[in-house]
One Martini backbone bead per residue (centre of mass of N, CA, C, O) as a GRO file, in nm:
protein
  243
    1MET     BB    1  24.173  10.869  13.317
    2LYS     BB    2  24.241  10.916  13.073
    3LEU     BB    3  24.226  10.707  12.859
    4ARG     BB    4  23.936  10.611  12.912
    5THR     BB    5  23.828  10.869  12.777
    6LEU     BB    6  23.932  10.838  12.539
    7LEU     BB    7  23.821  10.513  12.492
    8SER     BB    8  23.530  10.698  12.482
    9ALA     BB    9  23.570  10.858  12.229
   10PHE     BB   10  23.645  10.623  12.029
   11LEU     BB   11  23.346  10.431  12.058
   12LEU     BB   12  23.147  10.701  11.945
   13LEU     BB   13  23.287  10.749  11.684
   14SER     BB   14  23.261  10.506  11.571
   15LEU     BB   15  23.004  10.473  11.514
   16PRO     BB   16  22.720  10.513  11.357
   17ALA     BB   17  22.539  10.695  11.250
   18THR     BB   18  22.221  10.884  11.240
   19SER     BB   19  21.978  11.021  11.062
   20HIS     BB   20  21.776  10.866  11.139
   21ALA     BB   21  21.444  10.829  11.315
   22ALA     BB   22  21.208  10.588  11.419
   23ASP     BB   23  20.988  10.488  11.225
   24ILE     BB   24  20.649  10.531  11.092
   25THR     BB   25  20.315  10.382  11.103
   26GLY     BB   26  20.048  10.446  10.948
   27ILE     BB   27  19.743  10.529  10.917
   28PRO     BB   28  19.663  10.809  10.760
   29LYS     BB   29  19.568  11.184  10.818
   30ILE     BB   30  19.510  11.454  10.603
   31ARG     BB   31  19.562  11.749  10.496
   32GLU     BB   32  19.771  11.819  10.362
   33GLY     BB   33  19.997  11.758  10.026
   34ASP     BB   34  20.227  11.747  10.309
   35GLN     BB   35  20.022  11.685  10.520
   36LEU     BB   36  19.959  11.481  10.842
   37GLN     BB   37  19.923  11.225  11.085
   38ILE     BB   38  20.050  10.960  11.307
   39GLY     BB   39  19.934  10.956  11.505
   40ASN     BB   40  20.154  11.115  11.714
   41HIS     BB   41  20.201  11.254  11.437
   42ARG     BB   42  20.355  11.466  11.283
   43ILE     BB   43  20.394  11.518  10.919
   44ARG     BB   44  20.666  11.668  10.670
   45LEU     BB   45  20.724  11.622  10.412
   46GLY     BB   46  20.980  11.643  10.166
   47GLY     BB   47  21.089  11.783   9.891
   48ILE     BB   48  20.837  11.928   9.952
   49ASP     BB   49  20.578  12.177   9.849
   50ALA     BB   50  20.218  12.192   9.858
   51PRO     BB   51  19.907  12.327   9.866
   52ALA     BB   52  19.716  12.469   9.992
   53VAL     BB   53  19.358  12.444  10.057
   54ASP     BB   54  19.367  12.824  10.008
   55GLN     BB   55  19.445  12.761   9.689
   56LEU     BB   56  19.472  12.894   9.390
   57CYS     BB   57  19.407  12.796   9.004
   58LEU     BB   58  19.438  12.791   8.719
   59ASN     BB   59  19.293  12.674   8.442
   60THR     BB   60  19.242  12.701   8.067
   61ARG     BB   61  19.044  12.893   8.074
   62ALA     BB   62  19.078  13.087   8.376
   63GLU     BB   63  18.997  12.945   8.609
   64ARG     BB   64  18.911  12.920   8.926
   65TRP     BB   65  18.996  12.602   9.128
   66THR     BB   66  19.089  12.423   9.416
   67CYS     BB   67  19.406  12.295   9.469
   68GLY     BB   68  19.475  12.252   9.672
   69ALA     BB   69  19.265  12.108   9.758
   70ALA     BB   70  19.287  11.831   9.500
   71ALA     BB   71  19.547  11.726   9.676
   72ARG     BB   72  19.469  11.642   9.877
   73ASP     BB   73  19.216  11.459   9.751
   74GLU     BB   74  19.454  11.304   9.569
   75LEU     BB   75  19.591  11.144   9.862
   76ILE     BB   76  19.372  10.995   9.969
   77LYS     BB   77  19.280  10.837   9.690
   78ARG     BB   78  19.561  10.708   9.659
   79PHE     BB   79  19.616  10.612  10.002
   80GLY     BB   80  19.420  10.642  10.238
   81ALA     BB   81  19.376  10.346  10.255
   82LYS     BB   82  19.740  10.319  10.365
   83SER     BB   83  19.993  10.189  10.532
   84TRP     BB   84  20.266  10.376  10.617
   85THR     BB   85  20.604  10.475  10.552
   86CYS     BB   86  20.807  10.674  10.785
   87ARG     BB   87  21.156  10.808  10.715
   88THR     BB   88  21.279  11.019  10.968
   89ARG     BB   89  21.437  11.237  11.100
   90ALA     BB   90  21.617  11.459  11.348
   91VAL     BB   91  21.365  11.709  11.230
   92ALA     BB   92  21.205  11.966  11.223
   93ASP     BB   93  21.059  12.197  11.233
   94ARG     BB   94  20.875  12.515  11.305
   95ARG     BB   95  20.630  12.362  11.389
   96GLY     BB   96  20.677  12.079  11.476
   97ARG     BB   97  20.753  11.870  11.254
   98THR     BB   98  20.852  11.648  11.115
   99VAL     BB   99  20.990  11.481  10.904
  100ALA     BB  100  20.990  11.302  10.599
  101ARG     BB  101  20.981  10.973  10.398
  102CYS     BB  102  20.743  10.847  10.223
  103GLU     BB  103  20.535  10.475  10.182
  104ALA     BB  104  20.348  10.320   9.982
  105ASP     BB  105  20.377  10.023   9.826
  106GLY     BB  106  20.694  10.164   9.799
  107GLU     BB  107  20.538  10.421   9.686
  108ASP     BB  108  20.669  10.789   9.683
  109ILE     BB  109  20.492  10.988   9.779
  110GLN     BB  110  20.604  11.277   9.649
  111LYS     BB  111  20.661  11.158   9.320
  112TRP     BB  112  20.341  11.158   9.296
  113LEU     BB  113  20.307  11.454   9.351
  114VAL     BB  114  20.527  11.593   9.147
  115SER     BB  115  20.432  11.339   8.882
  116ASN     BB  116  20.095  11.491   8.933
  117GLY     BB  117  20.105  11.818   9.002
  118TRP     BB  118  20.077  11.827   9.349
  119ALA     BB  119  20.344  11.961   9.370
  120LEU     BB  120  20.679  12.042   9.446
  121ALA     BB  121  21.028  12.116   9.392
  122GLN     BB  122  21.286  12.130   9.647
  123THR     BB  123  21.560  12.258   9.560
  124ARG     BB  124  21.734  12.388   9.801
  125LEU     BB  125  21.710  12.050   9.949
  126SER     BB  126  21.653  11.886   9.664
  127ARG     BB  127  21.715  11.658   9.366
  128ASP     BB  128  21.477  11.423   9.348
  129TYR     BB  129  21.271  11.626   9.197
  130GLU     BB  130  21.300  11.746   8.919
  131ALA     BB  131  21.267  11.484   8.758
  132ASP     BB  132  20.963  11.497   8.750
  133GLU     BB  133  20.882  11.842   8.722
  134LYS     BB  134  20.873  11.844   8.444
  135ALA     BB  135  20.691  11.615   8.344
  136ALA     BB  136  20.435  11.785   8.466
  137ARG     BB  137  20.474  12.064   8.277
  138GLU     BB  138  20.437  11.811   8.016
  139ALA     BB  139  20.163  11.739   8.103
  140LYS     BB  140  19.984  11.890   8.299
  141ALA     BB  141  19.909  11.792   8.466
  142GLY     BB  142  19.738  11.963   8.746
  143MET     BB  143  19.870  12.310   8.805
  144TRP     BB  144  20.008  12.306   8.470
  145GLN     BB  145  19.729  12.326   8.371
  146GLY     BB  146  19.797  12.610   8.381
  147ALA     BB  147  19.837  12.888   8.652
  148PHE     BB  148  20.012  12.931   8.907
  149ILE     BB  149  20.176  12.973   9.231
  150ALA     BB  150  20.373  12.855   9.409
  151PRO     BB  151  20.376  12.779   9.747
  152TRP     BB  152  20.585  12.954   9.891
  153ASP     BB  153  20.464  13.260   9.780
  154TRP     BB  154  20.204  13.243   9.879
  155ARG     BB  155  20.180  13.337  10.108
  156ILE     BB  156  20.341  13.599  10.046
  157ARG     BB  157  20.230  13.705   9.864
  158ASN     BB  158  20.203  13.948   9.549
  159LYS     BB  159  20.236  14.173   9.301
  160LYS     BB  160  20.480  14.061   9.221
  161THR     BB  161  20.442  13.743   9.204
  162ALA     BB  162  20.528  13.463   9.047
  163VAL     BB  163  20.432  13.232   8.788
  164LEU     BB  164  20.294  12.947   8.696
  165GLY     BB  165  20.300  12.729   8.338
  166ALA     BB  166  20.326  12.537   8.076
  167VAL     BB  167  20.226  12.807   7.998
  168GLN     BB  168  20.149  13.136   7.936
  169PRO     BB  169  20.010  13.277   8.080
  170PRO     BB  170  19.815  13.499   8.110
  171GLU     BB  171  19.788  13.883   8.151
  172ASN     BB  172  19.562  13.843   8.442
  173ALA     BB  173  19.686  13.606   8.626
  174ARG     BB  174  19.806  13.810   8.833
  175ALA     BB  175  19.505  13.943   8.946
  176VAL     BB  176  19.351  13.680   9.018
  177LEU     BB  177  19.473  13.544   9.238
  178LEU     BB  178  19.486  13.798   9.422
  179ALA     BB  179  19.169  13.876   9.431
  180SER     BB  180  19.177  13.554   9.501
  181ALA     BB  181  19.230  13.604   9.834
  182SER     BB  182  19.021  13.809   9.946
  183GLY     BB  183  18.744  13.738   9.876
  184PRO     BB  184  18.412  13.704   9.975
  185VAL     BB  185  18.475  13.417   9.892
  186ALA     BB  186  18.584  13.191   9.981
  187PRO     BB  187  18.825  12.907   9.819
  188SER     BB  188  18.627  12.673  10.001
  189PRO     BB  189  18.519  12.476  10.267
  190ASP     BB  190  18.789  12.491  10.427
  191CYS     BB  191  18.789  12.804  10.433
  192THR     BB  192  18.618  13.005  10.709
  193ILE     BB  193  18.870  13.163  10.853
  194LYS     BB  194  18.860  13.556  10.936
  195GLY     BB  195  19.114  13.737  10.880
  196ASN     BB  196  19.209  14.071  11.078
  197VAL     BB  197  19.323  14.421  11.091
  198ASN     BB  198  19.315  14.588  11.353
  199ARG     BB  199  19.381  14.852  11.495
  200ALA     BB  200  19.622  14.770  11.675
  201GLY     BB  201  19.726  14.583  11.406
  202GLU     BB  202  19.594  14.293  11.534
  203CYS     BB  203  19.558  13.964  11.474
  204ILE     BB  204  19.223  13.789  11.378
  205TYR     BB  205  19.025  13.564  11.455
  206HIS     BB  206  18.627  13.417  11.313
  207GLN     BB  207  18.451  13.194  11.361
  208PRO     BB  208  18.131  13.132  11.243
  209THR     BB  209  18.029  13.093  11.609
  210SER     BB  210  18.126  13.470  11.576
  211ARG     BB  211  17.980  13.695  11.633
  212TRP     BB  212  18.130  13.913  11.397
  213TYR     BB  213  18.154  13.755  11.100
  214ALA     BB  214  18.042  13.854  10.944
  215LYS     BB  215  18.096  14.134  10.913
  216ILE     BB  216  18.328  14.087  10.805
  217GLU     BB  217  18.500  14.223  10.574
  218MET     BB  218  18.695  14.045  10.280
  219LYS     BB  219  18.921  14.336  10.136
  220ILE     BB  220  19.232  14.319  10.038
  221SER     BB  221  19.287  14.622  10.135
  222LYS     BB  222  19.258  14.552  10.457
  223GLY     BB  223  19.317  14.331  10.524
  224THR     BB  224  19.236  14.016  10.464
  225ARG     BB  225  19.159  13.655  10.549
  226TRP     BB  226  19.167  13.309  10.502
  227PHE     BB  227  19.126  13.014  10.639
  228CYS     BB  228  19.162  12.636  10.753
  229SER     BB  229  19.262  12.706  11.040
  230VAL     BB  230  19.341  12.763  11.369
  231GLU     BB  231  19.681  12.685  11.305
  232GLU     BB  232  19.733  12.890  11.051
  233ALA     BB  233  19.631  13.107  11.187
  234GLU     BB  234  19.832  13.091  11.508
  235ALA     BB  235  20.078  13.065  11.295
  236ALA     BB  236  20.052  13.389  11.154
  237GLY     BB  237  19.981  13.560  11.421
  238CYS     BB  238  19.648  13.507  11.505
  239ARG     BB  239  19.415  13.546  11.720
  240GLU     BB  240  19.157  13.507  11.912
  241THR     BB  241  18.861  13.607  11.937
  242ARG     BB  242  18.649  13.776  12.240
  243ARG     BB  243  18.340  13.784  12.098
   0.00000   0.00000   0.00000
């Protein structure tokens, strides 16, 4: 019996290790610059971080523009109608999305995003796209044309958040970018869900059709913020208004 058990263990150890699950192929529905869906599979592009669709950047004239929506739209324009092949890892992120490296017509999607300034390399996880980021910065491509906050910092931005850019950002860049986070006007037509904090300290989100939507004042001093989807609002710990 012991011999049979040892033999079985040896055979298992002799099998080649598999670091990837089955490939996912198909034409994607692109949600954000690094998020998409193919069939029933929600996919997060690994090794990079693209701006969320509510993120704002500054152009060369220090004017705000919707760089997050632009990253998504440029990706759709370049690859949206093509069939993708996504090589997945046997892991999912904390939101249950499959992490993958994707390509279309033999072109690395992540490499294209980073080299065109629509995403940053997540060097703490992978250095594969570090050179592409450097090239984008030198070319002042995409977000690098002016000033912006790294996507991972945008999600937890505060007064100490660093501002990046191909050249020295203007002195008021941080103030302008932070002020835009919860300004009175939605950052883009895709980001019209209002989030506020009630007296009990709960985060509540209001869709444009909700009863109190028009009465919610969007002011950073009140802890309000814009969301681009119900999923994003709920991921931030908010619940839908009951009225």
